């Protein structure tokens, strides 16, 4: 918790333990920290004066030293398929995007962890932005708070699932992502089950181990190729951690029994979509407790890549299924509002974009 002396502490940057230490530094007992935590994640709470079971003097001391941030300033765009993309303007003027994906049995929010991304995956618009900066813990959890409040205000179901698959590589901002997960899963915080949270990585091998040891969340790995040559050409991270190292780390990823790592495999016509590639993928993932998601490449303005035909995708799936794998074909969502995988690029802050709706509720 490093702060300039004149700056107030944003309590949404703090996990329960950090909040306890903070109130203790103000001469208060530990339980006051837990009490405050259960206030700040209630919808509509942003003032200490609303915390009616705290003494007036303590509320005044809090107002002097701390603040509770909120994302009030945002735009949203609705896709024809029900997906809703939110663009949040941060204090320094940078913009991040989150995507709400309503489905029959779940309401998933795709959360960003960085502004831009340094990983440079070739098919990803966020990667083309480069890394502007890491998000603070509060900026990660505020995406969830804002969309949750918006959903409830619209009479929609609450969020059920969170996926760290928005802008940025979550494991490159590991400490803040770990703190955000702690708040998201804390009963007095946002009270999501670990089982309902998935963190996706392009393959930061050492950080995967730490994530598994410190949380019980699901891991998704963007694989996209079955040999080092092609993977390195698509995803520069592969030059640092090879396919062999990545597969080995996924095999030993610390997780509860019966949980399985999810491999994301984007099919690119003529690059990684042949029957031989499917067989090689099955060989690679043998003995790794896993599931496989097959995706079609989404338009990102890069005409080098095209999606294979449906029959090719089904054939690829069949080869893997015949080898005993659980394989899904993931339908792309929100393409018409540039909200699909690889399309987030924080260009949503424009009143001139297609049908943006200012929503401050
Ligand atoms: Fe970064 Fe993920 Fe895009 Fe790769 S796919 S550049 S890790 S945001």
Coordinates of C-alpha atoms and ligand atoms in Angstrom, one line a residue:
X1 CA 0.0 0.0 0.0
X2 CA 2.4 2.7 -1.2
X3 CA 0.9 6.2 -1.2
X4 CA 2.1 9.7 -1.6
X5 CA 1.5 11.5 1.7
X6 CA -1.0 13.8 0.3
X7 CA -2.9 11.1 -1.5
X8 CA -5.8 9.3 0.1
X9 CA -5.9 5.5 0.2
X10 CA -8.5 3.9 -2.1
X11 CA -10.1 1.3 0.1
X12 CA -11.0 -0.7 -3.0
X13 CA -7.3 -1.3 -3.6
X14 CA -7.2 -3.3 -0.3
X15 CA -7.8 -6.9 0.5
X16 CA -9.4 -7.8 3.8
X17 CA -6.0 -8.3 5.5
X18 CA -4.7 -5.0 4.1
X19 CA -7.9 -3.2 5.2
X20 CA -7.4 -4.6 8.7
X21 CA -3.8 -3.3 8.8
X22 CA -5.0 0.0 7.5
X23 CA -7.6 0.5 10.3
X24 CA -5.1 -0.7 12.9
X25 CA -2.8 2.1 11.6
X26 CA -5.6 4.5 12.5
X27 CA -5.8 3.0 16.0
X28 CA -8.9 0.9 15.4
X29 CA -9.4 -2.8 16.2
X30 CA -9.2 -5.3 13.4
X31 CA -12.9 -6.0 13.2
X32 CA -13.5 -2.5 12.0
X33 CA -11.6 -3.4 8.8
X34 CA -13.9 -6.4 8.2
X35 CA -16.9 -4.1 9.0
X36 CA -15.8 -1.6 6.4
X37 CA -15.2 -4.3 3.8
X38 CA -18.8 -5.5 4.1
X39 CA -19.9 -1.9 3.5
X40 CA -17.9 -0.9 0.5
X41 CA -19.0 -3.7 -1.8
X42 CA -22.7 -3.0 -1.2
X43 CA -24.3 -1.5 -4.3
X44 CA -24.6 2.3 -4.0
X45 CA -22.1 2.8 -1.2
X46 CA -19.4 5.4 -1.8
X47 CA -19.5 7.7 1.2
X48 CA -18.3 7.0 4.8
X49 CA -21.4 8.8 6.1
X50 CA -23.5 5.9 4.8
X51 CA -21.7 3.5 7.2
X52 CA -24.1 4.0 10.0
X53 CA -22.6 1.5 12.4
X54 CA -19.2 3.3 12.6
X55 CA -18.6 6.0 15.2
X56 CA -18.9 9.6 13.8
X57 CA -15.3 10.4 14.7
X58 CA -14.0 7.3 12.9
X59 CA -16.0 8.1 9.8
X60 CA -14.5 11.6 9.8
X61 CA -11.0 10.1 10.2
X62 CA -11.7 7.8 7.3
X63 CA -13.0 10.6 5.1
X64 CA -9.7 12.5 5.9
X65 CA -7.4 9.6 4.9
X66 CA -9.3 7.3 2.5
X67 CA -11.6 7.2 -0.4
X68 CA -13.9 4.7 -2.1
X69 CA -13.6 4.8 -5.9
X70 CA -16.4 4.0 -8.3
X71 CA -16.7 3.8 -12.1
X72 CA -19.5 6.2 -12.7
X73 CA -18.3 7.5 -16.1
X74 CA -18.8 4.9 -18.8
X75 CA -20.2 4.2 -22.2
X76 CA -21.9 1.1 -23.3
X77 CA -22.7 -0.6 -26.6
X78 CA -25.1 -3.4 -27.2
X79 CA -24.5 -6.2 -29.7
X80 CA -27.3 -7.8 -31.8
X81 CA -26.5 -11.0 -29.9
X82 CA -27.1 -9.5 -26.4
X83 CA -23.5 -8.9 -25.6
X84 CA -22.8 -5.5 -23.9
X85 CA -19.5 -3.8 -24.1
X86 CA -18.6 -1.2 -21.4
X87 CA -15.9 1.4 -21.9
X88 CA -14.6 2.9 -18.6
X89 CA -12.6 6.1 -18.5
X90 CA -9.9 5.9 -15.8
X91 CA -8.7 8.8 -13.6
X92 CA -5.7 9.4 -15.9
X93 CA -8.0 9.5 -19.0
X94 CA -7.1 6.1 -20.3
X95 CA -9.9 3.8 -21.3
X96 CA -10.5 0.1 -20.7
X97 CA -13.2 -2.2 -21.8
X98 CA -15.2 -5.0 -20.2
X99 CA -17.7 -7.3 -21.9
X100 CA -20.9 -8.7 -20.4
X101 CA -21.9 -11.9 -22.1
X102 CA -25.4 -13.1 -21.1
X103 CA -26.3 -16.7 -21.8
X104 CA -29.1 -18.9 -20.9
X105 CA -27.5 -20.4 -17.8
X106 CA -25.0 -17.7 -16.9
X107 CA -24.1 -14.1 -17.0
X108 CA -20.4 -13.7 -17.6
X109 CA -18.2 -10.6 -17.4
X110 CA -15.0 -10.5 -19.3
X111 CA -12.6 -8.3 -17.2
X112 CA -9.5 -6.3 -18.2
X113 CA -6.3 -6.4 -16.2
X114 CA -4.1 -3.9 -18.1
X115 CA -4.5 -0.9 -20.4
X116 CA -3.1 -2.4 -23.6
X117 CA -0.8 -5.4 -23.4
X118 CA 3.0 -6.0 -24.0
X119 CA 2.6 -9.6 -25.2
X120 CA 2.1 -8.7 -28.9
X121 CA 0.1 -11.7 -30.0
X122 CA -0.2 -11.2 -33.7
X123 CA -4.0 -11.7 -34.0
X124 CA -4.9 -9.4 -31.1
X125 CA -5.8 -5.7 -31.3
X126 CA -5.0 -5.1 -27.6
X127 CA -1.5 -6.4 -28.3
X128 CA -1.2 -3.9 -31.1
X129 CA -1.7 -1.0 -28.6
X130 CA 1.4 -2.0 -26.6
X131 CA 1.3 -1.8 -22.8
X132 CA 0.1 1.6 -21.4
X133 CA 0.0 0.5 -17.8
X134 CA -1.2 -2.2 -15.3
X135 CA -4.6 -1.7 -13.7
X136 CA -4.8 -1.1 -10.0
X137 CA -6.7 -3.6 -7.9
X138 CA -9.5 -1.1 -7.5
X139 CA -9.7 -0.6 -11.3
X140 CA -10.1 -4.4 -11.7
X141 CA -12.9 -4.8 -9.1
X142 CA -14.7 -1.6 -10.1
X143 CA -15.4 -3.2 -13.5
X144 CA -17.3 -5.9 -11.7
X145 CA -19.0 -3.5 -9.3
X146 CA -20.1 -1.2 -12.1
X147 CA -21.5 -3.9 -14.3
X148 CA -23.2 -5.6 -11.4
X149 CA -24.9 -2.4 -10.4
X150 CA -25.9 -1.7 -14.0
X151 CA -27.3 -5.3 -14.5
X152 CA -29.4 -5.0 -11.3
X153 CA -30.6 -1.5 -12.3
X154 CA -31.8 -3.0 -15.6
X155 CA -33.7 -5.8 -13.8
X156 CA -31.2 -8.3 -15.2
X157 CA -29.7 -11.3 -13.4
X158 CA -26.6 -10.7 -11.3
X159 CA -23.2 -11.7 -12.7
X160 CA -22.5 -15.4 -12.2
X161 CA -19.0 -15.8 -13.8
X162 CA -15.9 -13.7 -14.3
X163 CA -13.2 -14.3 -16.9
X164 CA -9.9 -12.4 -17.0
X165 CA -9.9 -12.4 -20.8
X166 CA -10.3 -8.7 -21.5
X167 CA -7.5 -6.3 -22.2
X168 CA -4.1 -7.3 -21.0
X169 CA -2.2 -10.4 -19.8
X170 CA -3.5 -10.9 -16.2
X171 CA -0.4 -12.8 -15.1
X172 CA 1.8 -9.9 -16.1
X173 CA -0.1 -7.8 -13.4
X174 CA 0.0 -10.7 -11.0
X175 CA 0.0 -9.0 -7.6
X176 CA -3.0 -6.7 -8.4
X177 CA -4.9 -9.6 -10.0
X178 CA -4.3 -11.8 -6.9
X179 CA -5.5 -9.0 -4.7
X180 CA -8.5 -8.4 -6.9
X181 CA -9.3 -12.2 -6.8
X182 CA -9.1 -12.1 -3.0
X183 CA -11.7 -9.2 -2.9
X184 CA -13.9 -10.9 -5.5
X185 CA -14.0 -14.1 -3.6
X186 CA -14.1 -12.7 -0.1
X187 CA -17.5 -13.3 1.5
X188 CA -17.6 -9.7 2.8
X189 CA -16.3 -8.5 -0.6
X190 CA -18.1 -9.6 -3.8
X191 CA -18.5 -13.2 -2.7
X192 CA -17.8 -15.0 -6.0
X193 CA -16.9 -18.7 -5.9
X194 CA -13.4 -19.5 -7.1
X195 CA -15.1 -22.1 -9.4
X196 CA -16.8 -19.2 -11.2
X197 CA -13.6 -17.3 -12.0
X198 CA -11.2 -18.1 -14.8
X199 CA -7.9 -16.4 -15.5
X200 CA -6.5 -16.7 -19.0
X201 CA -2.8 -16.5 -19.9
X202 CA -0.8 -16.6 -23.1
X203 CA 1.7 -18.7 -21.2
X204 CA 3.7 -16.9 -18.3
X205 CA 4.9 -20.2 -16.9
X206 CA 6.3 -19.2 -13.4
X207 CA 3.3 -17.0 -12.7
X208 CA 0.9 -19.8 -13.5
X209 CA 2.3 -21.8 -10.6
X210 CA 1.9 -18.9 -8.2
X211 CA -1.7 -18.3 -9.4
X212 CA -2.5 -22.0 -8.7
X213 CA -0.9 -22.0 -5.3
X214 CA -2.5 -18.8 -4.1
X215 CA -6.0 -19.1 -5.5
X216 CA -8.5 -21.8 -6.5
X217 CA -9.5 -20.2 -9.7
X218 CA -9.7 -21.9 -13.1
X219 CA -6.9 -21.5 -15.6
X220 CA -7.3 -21.0 -19.3
X221 CA -4.2 -21.2 -21.6
X222 CA -4.2 -19.6 -25.1
X223 CA -2.3 -22.3 -27.0
X224 CA -3.2 -21.7 -30.7
X225 CA -0.4 -23.8 -32.2
X226 CA 1.1 -27.3 -31.9
X227 CA 4.8 -26.5 -32.6
X228 CA 7.2 -23.9 -31.4
X229 CA 7.8 -22.4 -34.9
X230 CA 4.2 -21.5 -35.5
X231 CA 3.4 -20.6 -31.9
X232 CA 6.4 -18.2 -31.7
X233 CA 5.3 -16.6 -35.0
X234 CA 1.8 -16.0 -33.5
X235 CA 2.7 -15.4 -29.9
X236 CA 6.2 -13.9 -29.0
X237 CA 5.9 -15.2 -25.4
X238 CA 6.7 -18.7 -26.8
X239 CA 10.3 -17.6 -27.4
X240 CA 10.6 -17.1 -23.6
X241 CA 8.6 -20.2 -22.5
X242 CA 8.5 -23.0 -25.1
X243 CA 5.5 -25.2 -25.8
X244 CA 7.2 -28.1 -23.8
X245 CA 7.6 -25.8 -20.8
X246 CA 4.0 -24.6 -21.1
X247 CA 2.5 -28.0 -21.4
X248 CA 4.5 -29.3 -18.5
X249 CA 3.4 -26.3 -16.3
X250 CA -0.2 -27.0 -17.2
X251 CA 0.2 -30.7 -16.3
X252 CA 1.5 -29.7 -12.8
X253 CA -0.8 -26.7 -12.3
X254 CA -1.9 -26.8 -8.7
X255 CA -5.6 -27.3 -8.6
X256 CA -8.3 -29.3 -6.9
X257 CA -9.0 -32.9 -8.0
X258 CA -11.4 -33.1 -11.0
X259 CA -10.6 -29.6 -12.1
X260 CA -9.2 -29.3 -15.6
X261 CA -7.1 -26.6 -17.4
X262 CA -8.9 -25.1 -20.4
X263 CA -6.9 -24.8 -23.6
X264 CA -8.0 -22.1 -26.0
X265 CA -7.2 -22.9 -29.6
X266 CA -8.0 -20.4 -32.3
X267 CA -8.3 -22.1 -35.7
X268 CA -6.5 -20.1 -38.5
X269 CA -7.1 -21.4 -42.0
X270 CA -4.0 -23.0 -43.5
X271 CA -1.9 -22.2 -40.4
X272 CA -3.0 -24.6 -37.6
X273 CA -6.3 -26.2 -38.7
X274 CA -5.2 -29.5 -40.5
X275 CA -6.1 -33.0 -39.4
X276 CA -2.4 -33.5 -38.7
X277 CA -2.5 -30.4 -36.4
X278 CA -5.5 -32.0 -34.5
X279 CA -3.5 -35.3 -34.1
X280 CA -0.5 -33.4 -32.9
X281 CA -2.6 -31.4 -30.4
X282 CA -4.0 -34.6 -29.0
X283 CA -0.4 -36.0 -28.6
X284 CA 0.7 -32.8 -26.9
X285 CA -2.2 -32.8 -24.4
X286 CA -2.1 -36.5 -23.6
X287 CA -2.1 -37.0 -19.8
X288 CA -2.9 -33.3 -19.2
X289 CA -6.3 -33.0 -17.3
X290 CA -7.9 -30.5 -19.6
X291 CA -10.7 -29.4 -21.8
X292 CA -10.3 -27.7 -25.2
X293 CA -12.1 -24.7 -26.6
X294 CA -11.9 -24.3 -30.4
X295 CA -12.5 -20.7 -31.6
X296 CA -12.7 -19.0 -35.0
X297 CA -10.5 -16.1 -35.5
X298 CA -12.3 -12.7 -35.1
X299 CA -11.8 -9.9 -37.6
X300 CA -9.2 -7.5 -36.3
X301 CA -8.4 -5.7 -39.5
X302 CA -5.5 -8.2 -40.2
X303 CA -6.4 -9.9 -43.4
X304 CA -3.7 -12.5 -43.0
X305 CA -5.9 -14.8 -41.0
X306 CA -9.2 -16.4 -42.0
X307 CA -11.4 -18.7 -40.1
X308 CA -11.7 -22.3 -41.6
X309 CA -15.0 -23.5 -42.9
X310 CA -17.5 -25.0 -40.5
X311 CA -16.8 -28.6 -41.8
X312 CA -13.1 -28.2 -41.1
X313 CA -13.8 -27.0 -37.5
X314 CA -16.1 -29.9 -36.9
X315 CA -13.6 -32.4 -38.3
X316 CA -10.9 -30.9 -36.1
X317 CA -13.2 -31.4 -33.1
X318 CA -14.1 -34.9 -34.1
X319 CA -10.4 -36.0 -34.2
X320 CA -9.8 -34.7 -30.7
X321 CA -13.1 -36.2 -29.4
X322 CA -12.1 -39.6 -30.9
X323 CA -8.9 -39.3 -28.9
X324 CA -10.9 -38.9 -25.7
X325 CA -10.9 -35.1 -25.2
X326 CA -13.7 -32.9 -24.1
X327 CA -13.9 -30.3 -26.9
X328 CA -16.2 -27.3 -27.3
X329 CA -16.6 -25.0 -30.2
X330 CA -16.9 -21.5 -28.7
X331 CA -19.3 -19.2 -30.6
X332 CA -17.9 -15.8 -31.0
X333 CA -19.9 -13.1 -29.3
X334 CA -20.2 -9.3 -29.8
X335 CA -18.3 -9.1 -33.1
X336 CA -20.5 -6.3 -34.4
X337 CA -19.4 -4.0 -31.5
X338 CA -15.8 -5.2 -31.6
X339 CA -16.3 -7.0 -28.2
X340 CA -15.1 -10.4 -29.3
X341 CA -11.8 -12.1 -28.3
X342 CA -8.8 -10.1 -29.6
X343 CA -10.9 -7.1 -30.6
X344 CA -10.7 -5.0 -27.4
X345 CA -8.6 -1.9 -28.1
X346 CA -10.0 0.9 -25.9
X347 CA -11.3 2.8 -28.8
X348 CA -14.8 2.7 -27.4
X349 CA -14.6 6.3 -26.0
X350 CA -16.1 8.1 -28.9
X351 CA -19.6 9.6 -29.0
X352 CA -19.5 9.0 -32.7
X353 CA -19.2 5.2 -32.6
X354 CA -22.0 3.0 -33.7
X355 CA -24.9 3.4 -31.3
X356 CA -23.0 4.2 -28.0
X357 CA -25.4 4.8 -25.2
X358 CA -24.3 7.0 -22.3
X359 CA -25.4 5.3 -19.2
X360 CA -24.8 6.8 -15.8
X361 CA -27.4 4.8 -13.8
Ligands
LIG1 FE1 -2.2 -9.6 -24.7 FE2 -4.0 -11.5 -24.6 FE3 -3.9 -9.9 -26.7 FE4 -2.0 -11.7 -26.3 S1 -4.2 -12.2 -26.7 S2 -1.7 -9.6 -26.9 S3 -1.9 -11.7 -24.1 S4 -4.4 -9.3 -24.6

